[in-house]
Amino acid sequence: MRLEGKAAVVTGAGQGIGAATARLFAAEGARLVLADMRSGPATGVVEEVTSGGGEAVFVQADVTSDSDCKRMIDTAIERFGCLDILVNNAGIAGKGTVTEATEELWDRVMAVNLKSIFLACRHAVPHMERAGGGSIVCIASVAGMTGEKGQVAYNTSKHGVIGLVRCMAYDHAAAGIRVNAVCPGAIDTPLLSPLTEERLTRLEGLHMMRRLGRPEEIARAVLYLAGDESSFTTGAAMVADGGYTAF
């Protein structure tokens, strides 16, 4: 029960890493606000949590909307009286070089993957400051540490996530707020569903462990950074990539 009594907001909570994080946080005693654009998958996670004796509420939110981000943070305060943890997980992919990607694609990827973190944090930080501290965990990627062919928007957005995390860690350390990133390798989530079997096999081969990661494995890294066990860790970009960046 490493998060017993703590209140957490998780974005993109309906599937993949977000859903795995929500389930693990609930098992560790957290009270949850689960945010997602789609109601079906996320309400299913809420039902899992509550049927197991946990506390969770769903907020339908577009994380690129300032008013929606404020509403999901306010829901945690109204429902639980505090906000201890914010997990910025929502993200999308986007293929293309600078000559292939459209302006609309670029703007959408930046809005979902990067601007959303800015918006959620600008509403979460004041509550954490008044409470004497908190933990913010952002899902970045190994794509935020490397270049990759034909992924200019996605990789740039994830580089931005790591930069934003480091700046926020600097800005808010004195208030007791820790800000960290998790940088997964390729994880077996719906984000990879458009890929062919050939592409997935090649992707597996880019990792020393010769497999894709599982959402539950990344959720454990998020748990570590969210909880008190990482009390001396801020501004970090924790890699969980099956050896991808070690090649």
Tab-separated table of C-alpha atoms in Angstrom, residues 42-247:
chain	number	residue	atom	x	y	z
A	42	ALA	CA	-11.803	4.291	-18.967
A	43	THR	CA	-15.125	3.625	-17.236
A	44	GLY	CA	-14.283	-0.054	-17.532
A	45	VAL	CA	-11.074	0.581	-15.582
A	46	VAL	CA	-13.044	2.574	-13.003
A	47	GLU	CA	-15.427	-0.361	-12.575
A	48	GLU	CA	-12.471	-2.740	-12.107
A	49	VAL	CA	-11.023	-0.507	-9.416
A	50	THR	CA	-14.264	0.088	-7.538
A	51	SER	CA	-15.339	-3.557	-7.706
A	52	GLY	CA	-12.031	-4.390	-6.046
A	53	GLY	CA	-12.746	-1.986	-3.195
A	54	GLY	CA	-10.795	0.988	-4.518
A	55	GLU	CA	-11.825	4.580	-5.148
A	56	ALA	CA	-11.926	5.921	-8.682
A	57	VAL	CA	-13.920	8.384	-10.746
A	58	PHE	CA	-13.888	8.973	-14.499
A	59	VAL	CA	-13.591	12.420	-16.104
A	60	GLN	CA	-14.093	12.704	-19.837
A	61	ALA	CA	-11.468	15.193	-20.899
A	62	ASP	CA	-9.625	16.434	-23.939
A	63	VAL	CA	-6.183	17.111	-22.493
A	64	THR	CA	-5.493	19.705	-25.189
A	65	SER	CA	-8.259	21.852	-23.660
A	66	ASP	CA	-7.306	24.137	-20.772
A	67	SER	CA	-10.830	24.047	-19.336
A	68	ASP	CA	-10.916	20.231	-19.457
A	69	CYS	CA	-7.544	19.988	-17.721
A	70	LYS	CA	-8.725	22.363	-15.011
A	71	ARG	CA	-11.892	20.308	-14.573
A	72	MET	CA	-10.026	17.032	-14.103
A	73	ILE	CA	-7.702	18.584	-11.506
A	74	ASP	CA	-10.616	20.273	-9.751
A	75	THR	CA	-12.400	16.913	-9.644
A	76	ALA	CA	-9.572	15.444	-7.564
A	77	ILE	CA	-9.736	18.358	-5.121
A	78	GLU	CA	-13.520	18.230	-4.866
A	79	ARG	CA	-13.682	14.452	-4.550
A	80	PHE	CA	-10.631	13.730	-2.387
A	81	GLY	CA	-9.667	17.096	-0.904
A	82	CYS	CA	-6.133	17.003	-2.294
A	83	LEU	CA	-3.904	16.143	-5.231
A	84	ASP	CA	-0.714	14.248	-4.465
A	85	ILE	CA	0.182	12.728	-7.852
A	86	LEU	CA	-0.323	13.687	-11.481
A	87	VAL	CA	0.545	11.193	-14.214
A	88	ASN	CA	0.634	12.781	-17.673
A	89	ASN	CA	0.297	9.745	-19.899
A	90	ALA	CA	-1.925	10.783	-22.813
A	91	GLY	CA	-0.135	10.613	-26.142
A	92	ILE	CA	-0.472	9.901	-29.851
A	93	ALA	CA	1.846	8.894	-32.688
A	94	GLY	CA	2.519	10.801	-35.889
A	95	LYS	CA	4.554	9.683	-38.897
A	96	GLY	CA	6.419	11.686	-41.510
A	97	THR	CA	9.472	13.776	-42.287
A	98	VAL	CA	9.331	17.574	-42.281
A	99	THR	CA	8.286	17.484	-45.928
A	100	GLU	CA	5.717	14.702	-45.452
A	101	ALA	CA	4.018	15.641	-42.168
A	102	THR	CA	1.207	18.139	-42.463
A	103	GLU	CA	0.939	21.234	-40.330
A	104	GLU	CA	-2.257	19.787	-38.854
A	105	LEU	CA	-0.439	16.575	-37.833
A	106	TRP	CA	2.418	18.541	-36.275
A	107	ASP	CA	0.029	20.734	-34.286
A	108	ARG	CA	-2.050	17.779	-33.110
A	109	VAL	CA	0.955	15.728	-31.937
A	110	MET	CA	2.423	18.715	-30.108
A	111	ALA	CA	-0.921	19.507	-28.501
A	112	VAL	CA	-1.604	15.988	-27.214
A	113	ASN	CA	1.947	14.957	-26.300
A	114	LEU	CA	3.383	18.225	-24.979
A	115	LYS	CA	0.898	21.063	-24.556
A	116	SER	CA	-1.369	18.771	-22.529
A	117	ILE	CA	1.352	18.392	-19.887
A	118	PHE	CA	1.774	22.162	-19.672
A	119	LEU	CA	-1.982	22.608	-19.258
A	120	ALA	CA	-2.453	19.886	-16.639
A	121	CYS	CA	0.551	21.014	-14.624
A	122	ARG	CA	-0.403	24.679	-14.590
A	123	HIS	CA	-3.586	23.691	-12.742
A	124	ALA	CA	-2.048	20.947	-10.577
A	125	VAL	CA	1.030	22.782	-9.299
A	126	PRO	CA	-0.790	25.471	-7.245
A	127	HIS	CA	-2.702	22.787	-5.323
A	128	MET	CA	0.502	20.831	-4.684
A	129	GLU	CA	2.284	23.992	-3.553
A	130	ARG	CA	-0.443	24.748	-1.011
A	131	ALA	CA	-0.267	21.159	0.262
A	132	GLY	CA	3.501	21.257	0.694
A	133	GLY	CA	4.468	19.042	-2.226
A	134	GLY	CA	3.529	16.369	-4.702
A	135	SER	CA	4.807	14.203	-7.514
A	136	ILE	CA	4.344	14.676	-11.253
A	137	VAL	CA	5.278	11.853	-13.615
A	138	CYS	CA	5.252	12.373	-17.379
A	139	ILE	CA	5.411	9.575	-19.930
A	140	ALA	CA	8.083	10.528	-22.423
A	141	SER	CA	9.849	7.922	-24.586
A	142	VAL	CA	13.226	6.758	-25.791
A	143	ALA	CA	12.120	8.814	-28.807
A	144	GLY	CA	12.850	11.828	-26.607
A	145	MET	CA	16.510	10.800	-26.449
A	146	THR	CA	17.156	9.696	-30.029
A	147	GLY	CA	16.361	10.527	-33.602
A	148	GLU	CA	14.245	8.200	-35.706
A	149	LYS	CA	13.530	8.012	-39.391
A	150	GLY	CA	10.177	9.482	-40.394
A	151	GLN	CA	9.034	10.454	-36.881
A	152	VAL	CA	9.839	14.133	-36.753
A	153	ALA	CA	6.702	15.279	-34.920
A	154	TYR	CA	6.541	12.437	-32.402
A	155	ASN	CA	10.227	12.484	-31.509
A	156	THR	CA	10.315	16.257	-31.224
A	157	SER	CA	7.315	16.195	-28.892
A	158	LYS	CA	8.975	13.639	-26.634
A	159	HIS	CA	12.225	15.611	-26.533
A	160	GLY	CA	10.020	18.489	-25.424
A	161	VAL	CA	8.482	16.410	-22.636
A	162	ILE	CA	11.904	15.699	-21.158
A	163	GLY	CA	12.881	19.365	-21.402
A	164	LEU	CA	9.640	20.460	-19.770
A	165	VAL	CA	10.122	17.946	-16.955
A	166	ARG	CA	13.606	19.249	-16.212
A	167	CYS	CA	12.455	22.871	-16.205
A	168	MET	CA	9.488	22.166	-13.928
A	169	ALA	CA	11.691	20.162	-11.564
A	170	TYR	CA	13.966	23.185	-11.256
A	171	ASP	CA	11.095	25.640	-10.841
A	172	HIS	CA	9.165	23.747	-8.179
A	173	ALA	CA	11.718	21.787	-6.128
A	174	ALA	CA	11.637	24.379	-3.340
A	175	ALA	CA	7.877	23.793	-3.015
A	176	GLY	CA	8.422	20.072	-2.470
A	177	ILE	CA	7.138	19.089	-5.921
A	178	ARG	CA	9.111	16.420	-7.729
A	179	VAL	CA	8.796	16.160	-11.520
A	180	ASN	CA	10.138	13.177	-13.439
A	181	ALA	CA	9.744	11.371	-16.744
A	182	VAL	CA	9.596	7.714	-17.699
A	183	CYS	CA	11.086	6.906	-21.100
A	184	PRO	CA	9.729	3.577	-22.340
A	185	GLY	CA	10.977	1.664	-25.323
A	186	ALA	CA	8.404	0.070	-27.606
A	187	ILE	CA	5.500	-1.115	-25.469
A	188	ASP	CA	2.778	-3.531	-26.523
A	189	THR	CA	-0.117	-1.065	-26.532
A	190	PRO	CA	-2.767	-0.004	-29.068
A	191	LEU	CA	-0.351	2.717	-30.209
A	192	LEU	CA	1.500	-0.007	-32.120
A	193	SER	CA	-1.594	-1.623	-33.610
A	194	PRO	CA	-1.152	-0.017	-37.078
A	195	LEU	CA	2.248	-1.697	-37.500
A	196	THR	CA	2.684	-4.778	-39.672
A	197	GLU	CA	4.074	-8.033	-38.260
A	198	GLU	CA	7.288	-7.385	-40.159
A	199	ARG	CA	7.650	-3.938	-38.608
A	200	LEU	CA	6.865	-5.271	-35.118
A	201	THR	CA	9.504	-7.990	-35.500
A	202	ARG	CA	12.074	-5.406	-36.574
A	203	LEU	CA	11.067	-3.207	-33.645
A	204	GLU	CA	11.544	-6.072	-31.203
A	205	GLY	CA	15.035	-6.593	-32.595
A	206	LEU	CA	16.030	-3.036	-31.705
A	207	HIS	CA	15.792	-3.973	-28.023
A	208	MET	CA	18.487	-6.061	-26.329
A	209	MET	CA	15.790	-8.175	-24.706
A	210	ARG	CA	14.350	-8.977	-28.162
A	211	ARG	CA	10.766	-8.243	-27.185
A	212	LEU	CA	8.314	-5.440	-26.653
A	213	GLY	CA	7.700	-4.123	-23.171
A	214	ARG	CA	4.443	-4.646	-21.305
A	215	PRO	CA	2.343	-1.783	-19.934
A	216	GLU	CA	2.582	-3.277	-16.441
A	217	GLU	CA	6.370	-2.986	-16.554
A	218	ILE	CA	6.176	0.729	-17.247
A	219	ALA	CA	3.504	1.189	-14.580
A	220	ARG	CA	5.990	-0.094	-11.989
A	221	ALA	CA	8.465	2.607	-13.011
A	222	VAL	CA	5.697	5.211	-12.722
A	223	LEU	CA	4.821	3.890	-9.260
A	224	TYR	CA	8.409	4.274	-8.104
A	225	LEU	CA	8.615	7.888	-9.257
A	226	ALA	CA	5.156	8.737	-7.915
A	227	GLY	CA	5.742	7.356	-4.436
A	228	ASP	CA	7.934	8.207	-1.479
A	229	GLU	CA	10.586	5.645	-2.420
A	230	SER	CA	11.908	8.158	-4.968
A	231	SER	CA	11.979	11.057	-2.498
A	232	PHE	CA	15.451	12.183	-3.670
A	233	THR	CA	14.636	11.962	-7.376
A	234	THR	CA	13.528	14.917	-9.472
A	235	GLY	CA	14.282	16.131	-12.978
A	236	ALA	CA	15.082	12.570	-14.011
A	237	ALA	CA	14.311	10.791	-17.274
A	238	MET	CA	14.097	7.150	-16.205
A	239	VAL	CA	14.709	4.751	-19.065
A	240	ALA	CA	12.718	1.492	-19.188
A	241	ASP	CA	13.489	0.304	-22.695
A	242	GLY	CA	14.695	-3.287	-22.758
A	243	GLY	CA	18.154	-2.062	-23.743
A	244	TYR	CA	17.054	0.031	-26.738
A	245	THR	CA	19.239	3.049	-25.926
A	246	ALA	CA	22.195	0.929	-24.774
A	247	PHE	CA	22.995	-0.371	-28.294
